[in-house]
Short mmCIF file of C-alpha atoms in Angstrom, two decimals:
data_model
loop_
_atom_site.label_atom_id
_atom_site.label_comp_id
_atom_site.label_asym_id
_atom_site.label_seq_id
_atom_site.Cartn_x
_atom_site.Cartn_y
_atom_site.Cartn_z
CA MET A 1 -32.21 60.45 84.67
CA GLN A 2 -31.75 56.69 84.23
CA MET A 3 -35.18 56.19 85.78
CA LEU A 4 -36.66 58.64 83.28
CA PHE A 5 -35.12 56.82 80.32
CA GLY A 6 -36.41 53.53 81.70
CA LEU A 7 -39.84 55.10 81.98
CA ALA A 8 -39.56 56.29 78.37
CA MET A 9 -38.88 52.75 77.17
CA LEU A 10 -41.76 51.38 79.23
CA LEU A 11 -44.17 54.04 77.95
CA GLY A 12 -42.95 53.59 74.39
CA ILE A 13 -43.79 49.91 74.03
CA GLY A 14 -45.94 48.99 77.05
CA PRO A 15 -49.31 50.38 75.89
CA ALA A 16 -49.02 48.63 72.50
CA LEU A 17 -48.34 45.28 74.16
CA ILE A 18 -51.31 45.72 76.51
CA LEU A 19 -53.63 46.61 73.63
CA MET A 20 -52.29 43.66 71.66
CA TYR A 21 -53.22 41.29 74.47
CA LEU A 22 -56.64 42.81 75.11
CA VAL A 23 -57.79 42.43 71.50
CA VAL A 24 -56.09 39.40 69.97
CA ARG A 25 -56.59 37.10 72.97
CA ASN A 26 -60.19 36.63 71.84
CA TYR A 27 -59.11 35.41 68.40
CA THR A 28 -56.32 32.96 69.22
CA TYR A 29 -55.58 29.93 71.38
CA PRO A 30 -56.75 29.13 74.07
CA ARG A 31 -59.85 31.32 73.64
CA VAL A 32 -60.54 29.62 70.30
CA GLU A 33 -59.40 26.16 69.27
CA GLN A 34 -58.41 27.28 65.77
CA PRO A 35 -56.72 30.74 65.78
CA PHE A 36 -57.92 33.32 63.27
CA PHE A 37 -54.34 34.28 62.34
CA SER A 38 -50.75 33.06 62.56
CA ASP A 39 -48.95 34.21 65.72
CA PRO A 40 -45.47 34.25 64.04
CA SER A 41 -46.78 36.37 61.17
CA PHE A 42 -48.52 38.74 63.58
CA PHE A 43 -45.40 39.29 65.67
CA GLY A 44 -43.28 39.48 62.52
CA LEU A 45 -45.40 42.39 61.29
CA PHE A 46 -45.22 43.97 64.74
CA MET A 47 -41.42 43.97 64.43
CA VAL A 48 -41.59 45.34 60.88
CA GLY A 49 -43.84 48.10 62.22
CA LEU A 50 -41.39 48.82 65.04
CA VAL A 51 -38.62 49.42 62.49
CA ALA A 52 -40.90 51.45 60.21
CA GLY A 53 -42.07 53.60 63.12
CA SER A 54 -38.48 54.28 64.17
CA VAL A 55 -37.56 55.32 60.62
CA LEU A 56 -40.60 57.61 60.46
CA PHE A 57 -39.62 59.20 63.77
CA PHE A 58 -36.09 59.77 62.47
CA ALA A 59 -37.49 61.46 59.35
CA LEU A 60 -39.90 63.53 61.43
CA SER A 61 -37.07 64.75 63.67
CA MET A 62 -34.53 65.28 60.89
CA PHE A 63 -36.81 67.48 58.78
CA LYS A 64 -38.54 69.10 61.79
CA LEU A 65 -41.97 68.35 60.37
CA ALA A 66 -43.66 68.59 63.78
CA ASP A 67 -43.30 72.38 63.81
CA ASN A 68 -46.03 72.85 61.22
CA ILE A 69 -49.62 71.55 61.18
CA LEU A 70 -49.66 71.27 57.37
CA TYR A 71 -46.52 69.14 57.42
CA MET A 72 -48.07 66.88 60.05
CA VAL A 73 -51.19 66.46 57.91
CA LEU A 74 -48.96 65.33 55.05
CA PHE A 75 -47.06 63.12 57.47
CA ALA A 76 -50.31 61.39 58.49
CA ILE A 77 -50.90 60.52 54.83
CA ILE A 78 -47.34 59.20 54.57
CA GLU A 79 -47.87 57.06 57.67
CA MET A 80 -50.99 55.51 56.17
CA MET A 81 -49.27 54.94 52.82
CA VAL A 82 -46.42 53.14 54.59
CA ILE A 83 -48.96 50.82 56.21
CA LEU A 84 -50.60 50.19 52.84
CA LEU A 85 -47.25 49.60 51.13
CA ILE A 86 -46.25 46.96 53.68
CA MET A 87 -49.67 45.26 53.74
CA ASN A 88 -50.27 45.28 49.98
CA LEU A 89 -48.27 42.12 49.36
CA ARG A 90 -49.87 39.30 47.40
CA ARG A 91 -49.73 36.96 50.41
CA PHE A 92 -52.09 39.27 52.36
CA ARG A 93 -54.62 40.17 49.65
CA GLY A 94 -58.07 38.69 50.05
CA LYS A 95 -57.12 36.88 53.27
CA SER A 96 -59.20 37.24 56.44
CA ASP A 97 -56.15 37.21 58.73
CA SER A 98 -54.87 40.41 57.07
CA VAL A 99 -57.21 42.34 59.36
CA PHE A 100 -55.18 41.17 62.36
CA TYR A 101 -51.84 41.66 60.64
CA GLY A 102 -52.76 45.27 59.98
CA TYR A 103 -53.44 45.65 63.69
CA GLY A 104 -50.05 44.15 64.60
CA LEU A 105 -48.27 46.39 62.10
CA GLY A 106 -49.99 49.49 63.46
CA LEU A 107 -49.07 48.66 67.04
CA GLY A 108 -45.45 48.15 65.99
CA MET A 109 -45.33 51.50 64.23
CA SER A 110 -46.83 53.26 67.23
CA SER A 111 -44.19 51.65 69.46
CA GLY A 112 -41.36 52.92 67.25
CA LEU A 113 -42.78 56.42 67.11
CA SER A 114 -43.78 56.74 70.76
CA THR A 115 -40.44 55.38 72.01
CA GLY A 116 -38.68 58.04 69.95
CA PHE A 117 -40.93 60.80 71.25
CA CYS A 118 -40.58 59.64 74.86
CA PHE A 119 -36.78 59.45 74.69
CA THR A 120 -36.62 62.90 73.11
CA MET A 121 -38.87 64.45 75.75
CA VAL A 122 -37.17 62.87 78.78
CA SER A 123 -33.79 64.08 77.52
CA VAL A 124 -34.85 67.64 78.41
CA VAL A 125 -36.60 66.76 81.68
CA ASP A 126 -34.79 66.55 85.03
CA THR A 127 -37.64 65.40 87.27
CA ILE A 128 -40.83 63.38 87.07
CA ASP A 129 -43.59 65.96 86.88
CA ALA A 130 -46.60 66.82 84.74
CA SER A 131 -44.58 66.09 81.59
CA VAL A 132 -44.89 62.37 82.40
CA VAL A 133 -48.65 62.72 81.97
CA THR A 134 -48.02 64.09 78.49
CA LEU A 135 -45.67 61.19 77.72
CA PHE A 136 -48.37 58.76 78.86
CA VAL A 137 -51.02 60.46 76.72
CA ILE A 138 -48.76 60.42 73.66
CA SER A 139 -47.82 56.76 74.00
CA VAL A 140 -51.31 55.44 74.74
CA THR A 141 -53.07 57.51 72.10
CA LEU A 142 -50.49 56.65 69.42
CA SER A 143 -51.06 52.95 70.12
CA LEU A 144 -54.84 53.38 70.00
CA ILE A 145 -55.00 55.42 66.80
CA PHE A 146 -52.36 53.45 64.89
CA GLY A 147 -53.85 50.12 65.91
CA ALA A 148 -57.33 51.16 64.77
CA CYS A 149 -56.30 52.91 61.54
CA ALA A 150 -53.94 50.13 60.47
CA THR A 151 -56.78 47.65 61.04
CA ASN A 152 -58.78 49.70 58.52
CA VAL A 153 -56.01 49.14 55.99
CA GLY A 154 -55.86 45.44 56.85
CA GLU A 155 -59.60 45.20 56.25
CA GLY A 156 -59.21 46.89 52.87
CA ILE A 157 -56.49 44.41 51.91
CA ALA A 158 -58.69 41.51 53.05
CA ARG A 159 -61.63 42.83 51.00
CA ASN A 160 -59.42 43.68 47.97
CA VAL A 161 -60.46 47.35 48.11
CA PRO A 162 -57.44 48.88 49.89
CA PHE A 163 -57.78 52.54 48.91
CA GLN A 164 -61.36 52.83 50.14
CA TYR A 165 -60.33 51.72 53.62
CA LEU A 166 -57.08 53.65 53.47
CA LEU A 167 -59.12 56.84 53.21
CA GLN A 168 -61.34 55.70 56.06
CA GLY A 169 -58.32 55.34 58.33
CA ALA A 170 -56.54 58.45 57.06
CA ILE A 171 -59.26 60.86 58.23
CA PRO A 172 -58.91 60.18 62.00
CA MET A 173 -55.13 59.95 61.60
CA ILE A 174 -55.02 63.43 60.05
CA ILE A 175 -57.19 64.88 62.83
CA TYR A 176 -55.00 63.19 65.42
CA ASN A 177 -51.80 64.56 63.90
CA MET A 178 -53.21 68.10 63.90
CA LEU A 179 -53.93 67.82 67.63
CA PHE A 180 -50.55 66.17 68.18
CA THR A 181 -48.76 69.12 66.56
CA VAL A 182 -50.07 71.49 69.22
CA VAL A 183 -48.98 69.14 72.01
CA LEU A 184 -45.51 68.58 70.54
CA ASN A 185 -44.96 72.33 70.37
CA ALA A 186 -45.84 72.65 74.08
CA GLY A 187 -48.55 75.24 73.62
CA ALA A 188 -46.62 77.50 71.25
CA ILE A 189 -49.51 76.98 68.84
CA GLY A 190 -52.67 78.29 70.50
CA GLY A 191 -51.34 78.75 74.04
CA GLU A 192 -51.41 76.66 77.20
CA ILE A 193 -55.16 76.08 77.16
CA MET A 194 -54.97 74.56 73.67
CA TYR A 195 -52.02 72.42 74.80
CA TYR A 196 -54.11 70.69 77.46
CA LEU A 197 -57.32 70.72 75.44
CA CYS A 198 -55.61 68.96 72.54
CA GLN A 199 -54.36 66.25 74.87
CA VAL A 200 -57.91 65.62 76.05
CA LEU A 201 -59.15 65.56 72.46
CA MET A 202 -56.38 63.12 71.47
CA VAL A 203 -57.54 60.75 74.22
CA VAL A 204 -61.22 61.05 73.25
CA LEU A 205 -60.60 60.62 69.51
CA SER A 206 -58.23 57.67 69.81
CA LEU A 207 -60.27 55.84 72.46
CA TYR A 208 -63.51 56.28 70.52
CA TYR A 209 -62.08 55.18 67.18
CA PHE A 210 -60.29 52.22 68.74
CA TYR A 211 -63.42 51.06 70.56
CA ILE A 212 -65.56 51.35 67.42
CA ASN A 213 -63.06 49.53 65.21
CA MET A 214 -61.73 46.86 67.55
CA TYR A 215 -64.77 46.00 69.67
CA ARG A 216 -67.89 47.07 67.77
CA LYS A 217 -66.88 46.40 64.15
CA LEU A 218 -64.10 43.79 64.23
CA PRO A 219 -66.26 40.67 64.84
CA GLY A 220 -68.53 41.61 61.93
CA VAL A 221 -65.55 42.39 59.71
CA VAL A 222 -63.98 39.00 60.47
CA ARG A 223 -67.30 37.27 59.75
CA ASP A 224 -67.66 39.09 56.41
CA VAL A 225 -64.16 38.40 55.12
CA LEU A 226 -64.38 34.75 56.18
CA ARG A 227 -67.63 34.51 54.22
CA MET A 228 -65.80 35.89 51.19
CA GLU A 229 -63.37 32.98 51.56
CA GLY A 230 -66.25 30.54 51.83
CA VAL A 231 -65.59 29.85 55.52
CA LYS A 232 -68.20 29.87 58.27
CA ARG A 233 -67.25 29.86 61.94
CA ASP A 234 -69.40 29.89 65.07
CA ASP A 235 -66.67 30.96 67.49
CA ILE A 236 -66.30 34.62 66.42
CA PRO A 237 -66.52 36.90 69.48
CA LYS A 238 -69.64 39.02 69.78
CA SER A 239 -69.62 42.79 69.24
CA ARG A 240 -69.75 44.95 72.35
#
């Protein structure tokens, strides 16, 4: 059992840290001489997100919102509003680095939520079996979808049009939460086939949206918001 709880902690935070490294390494030292954001601020927002995600998980568990797809749709909207509320401070508005801070905040929130889900699930598991695959899917996809959707909000803050980009991020988050509801209820909604199908769809949706946002669009977004600030840089990574 101790090994399972250790695995839960690893799965809860590990994927977010890996995704953090894979993306931000191209925008900070030593890849670029002048980083595109402040490392202390980025990690500070990651920690804020970790606390916010833990609080959201507590609320989700306390009110048993995961039992109903409609509640989880509303919960997705709440999650996005929390991201907007934290990011909509004057110090972040109209600043190009807000795009990255949104990413850090989203990864922190996913870590808080996925750690809670993993601990809850391993508490009713006696052996390492197929349920570990589900834990892995939950943790990785939460990190992917939160990182991408929170970056949408960060872009909206940087462009001074937050609600337009909030809606853009809310749509995939709502779809994800609907799929997540089926998985959390272990097939009680739609049967065993839907349980496994929804896990596959969670992976496809989160991977696709993350790739589009963080590898295809992010360099162009950074270039645009820097232009709004009157800054031109030649060291922005190329889109993939």
